[in-house]
Amino acid sequence: MTAQQDPSRGQRLLFTFLGCTLVGPFLAGFSVFAMLILARPLQLDGLIPVGVANPGHSALATFVWSAVPSALAAIGLAWPVWNHATFSWLSAAAAGAVGFMLASIAMPLPASLPLTPLALLAAFVALGVRAALVSGGIIRA
């Protein structure tokens, strides 16, 4: 049996960026899909903004749009990954929310969408990406 090697700095950085830009949008799209599907059975229809498309279309649009904030979050996390081979959960949440904020300024969302809850969702998605990177052995816990 061979010993498992630790990834190099460059590999950690590459896979952190790929994890953020692929896993992040997947988690965001899945979260939007689940929320829109579960809104009616939980009698939360009043919280859905007017004019939101069907859940599948909204999930795909979320997946595509969230690639930019996820990339911005990955860029923000590059320094701690390069120097320390990890980043804290607080850094992940902050990078997710700040990446969302910067992307929503650069690529404005419809006025009917509530930005504060979506920034919170982006922070939780970033925490999910961090958990995936830790469980995959890409970054240290």
C-alpha positions as CSV (number, residue, x, y, z in Angstrom):
1,M,0.0,0.0,0.0
2,T,1.4,3.4,-1.0
3,A,1.2,6.5,1.2
4,Q,-1.1,9.2,0.0
5,Q,0.8,12.4,-1.0
6,D,-0.4,15.8,0.0
7,P,-1.3,18.0,-3.0
8,S,1.2,20.7,-3.9
9,R,0.4,24.4,-3.5
10,G,-0.5,24.8,-7.2
11,Q,-2.8,21.7,-7.1
12,R,-4.5,23.0,-4.0
13,L,-5.0,26.4,-5.6
14,L,-6.3,24.9,-8.9
15,F,-8.7,22.5,-7.3
16,T,-9.9,25.1,-4.9
17,F,-10.7,27.3,-7.8
18,L,-12.4,24.5,-9.7
19,G,-14.3,23.4,-6.6
20,C,-15.6,27.0,-6.1
21,T,-16.6,27.5,-9.7
22,L,-18.2,24.1,-10.2
23,V,-19.5,22.9,-6.9
24,G,-20.6,26.4,-5.8
25,P,-22.9,27.0,-8.7
26,F,-24.3,23.4,-8.4
27,L,-25.1,23.9,-4.8
28,A,-26.6,27.3,-5.5
29,G,-28.8,26.0,-8.3
30,F,-29.9,23.0,-6.3
31,S,-30.8,25.2,-3.4
32,V,-32.9,27.5,-5.5
33,F,-34.6,24.5,-7.1
34,A,-35.3,22.9,-3.7
35,M,-36.7,26.2,-2.3
36,L,-39.0,26.8,-5.2
37,I,-40.2,23.2,-5.1
38,L,-40.8,23.2,-1.4
39,A,-42.4,26.6,-1.2
40,R,-45.9,25.4,-2.1
41,P,-46.1,22.4,0.2
42,L,-44.7,24.5,3.1
43,Q,-47.2,27.3,2.3
44,L,-44.4,29.8,1.6
45,D,-45.7,30.9,-1.8
46,G,-45.8,34.5,-0.6
47,L,-42.1,34.6,-0.3
48,I,-41.4,33.8,-3.9
49,P,-40.9,37.0,-6.0
50,V,-43.4,37.8,-8.7
51,G,-42.4,36.7,-12.1
52,V,-40.0,33.9,-11.1
53,A,-39.9,31.2,-13.8
54,N,-40.5,27.5,-13.2
55,P,-38.0,25.8,-10.7
56,G,-36.0,24.1,-13.4
57,H,-35.4,27.3,-15.4
58,S,-34.6,29.2,-12.2
59,A,-32.1,26.6,-11.1
60,L,-30.3,26.6,-14.5
61,A,-30.2,30.4,-14.5
62,T,-28.8,30.4,-11.0
63,F,-26.1,27.9,-12.0
64,V,-25.0,30.0,-14.9
65,W,-25.1,33.3,-13.1
66,S,-23.4,32.1,-10.0
67,A,-20.2,31.1,-11.8
68,V,-19.0,34.7,-11.6
69,P,-19.5,35.2,-7.9
70,S,-18.0,31.8,-7.2
71,A,-14.9,32.7,-9.2
72,L,-14.6,36.0,-7.3
73,A,-14.9,34.1,-4.1
74,A,-12.2,31.7,-5.2
75,I,-9.9,34.6,-6.1
76,G,-10.4,36.0,-2.7
77,L,-9.5,32.6,-1.1
78,A,-6.4,32.1,-3.2
79,W,-4.0,33.8,-0.8
80,P,-4.9,31.7,2.3
81,V,-4.9,28.5,0.2
82,W,-1.5,29.3,-1.2
83,N,0.1,30.2,2.1
84,H,-1.7,28.0,4.7
85,A,-3.2,25.2,2.6
86,T,-6.6,26.0,4.1
87,F,-9.1,28.8,4.9
88,S,-11.5,29.1,7.8
89,W,-15.2,28.8,7.6
90,L,-15.6,32.5,8.3
91,S,-13.3,33.3,5.4
92,A,-15.4,31.0,3.2
93,A,-18.7,32.7,4.2
94,A,-17.3,36.2,3.8
95,A,-15.8,35.3,0.4
96,G,-19.1,33.9,-0.8
97,A,-21.1,36.9,0.4
98,V,-18.6,39.5,-0.9
99,G,-18.4,37.6,-4.3
100,F,-22.1,37.7,-4.5
101,M,-22.2,41.4,-3.7
102,L,-19.6,42.3,-6.3
103,A,-21.3,40.1,-9.0
104,S,-24.7,41.7,-8.3
105,I,-23.2,45.1,-8.8
106,A,-21.4,44.1,-12.0
107,M,-24.3,42.1,-13.4
108,P,-27.5,43.5,-11.8
109,L,-30.2,41.0,-10.8
110,P,-34.0,41.7,-11.3
111,A,-35.3,44.3,-8.8
112,S,-37.8,41.8,-7.5
113,L,-35.1,39.5,-6.0
114,P,-34.2,40.1,-2.3
115,L,-30.4,40.6,-2.2
116,T,-29.8,40.2,1.5
117,P,-31.2,36.6,1.7
118,L,-29.4,35.7,-1.5
119,A,-26.1,37.0,-0.1
120,L,-26.8,34.8,3.0
121,L,-27.5,31.8,0.6
122,A,-24.2,32.6,-1.1
123,A,-22.4,32.4,2.2
124,F,-24.0,29.1,3.0
125,V,-23.1,27.8,-0.4
126,A,-19.5,28.8,0.2
127,L,-19.5,26.9,3.5
128,G,-20.7,23.8,1.5
129,V,-17.9,24.2,-1.0
130,R,-15.4,24.4,1.9
131,A,-16.8,21.2,3.4
132,A,-16.5,19.5,0.0
133,L,-12.9,20.7,-0.3
134,V,-12.0,19.5,3.2
135,S,-13.7,16.1,2.7
136,G,-11.9,15.7,-0.6
137,G,-8.5,16.3,1.0
138,I,-7.9,19.4,-1.1
139,I,-7.5,21.8,1.8
140,R,-6.8,21.0,5.5
141,A,-9.5,21.2,8.1
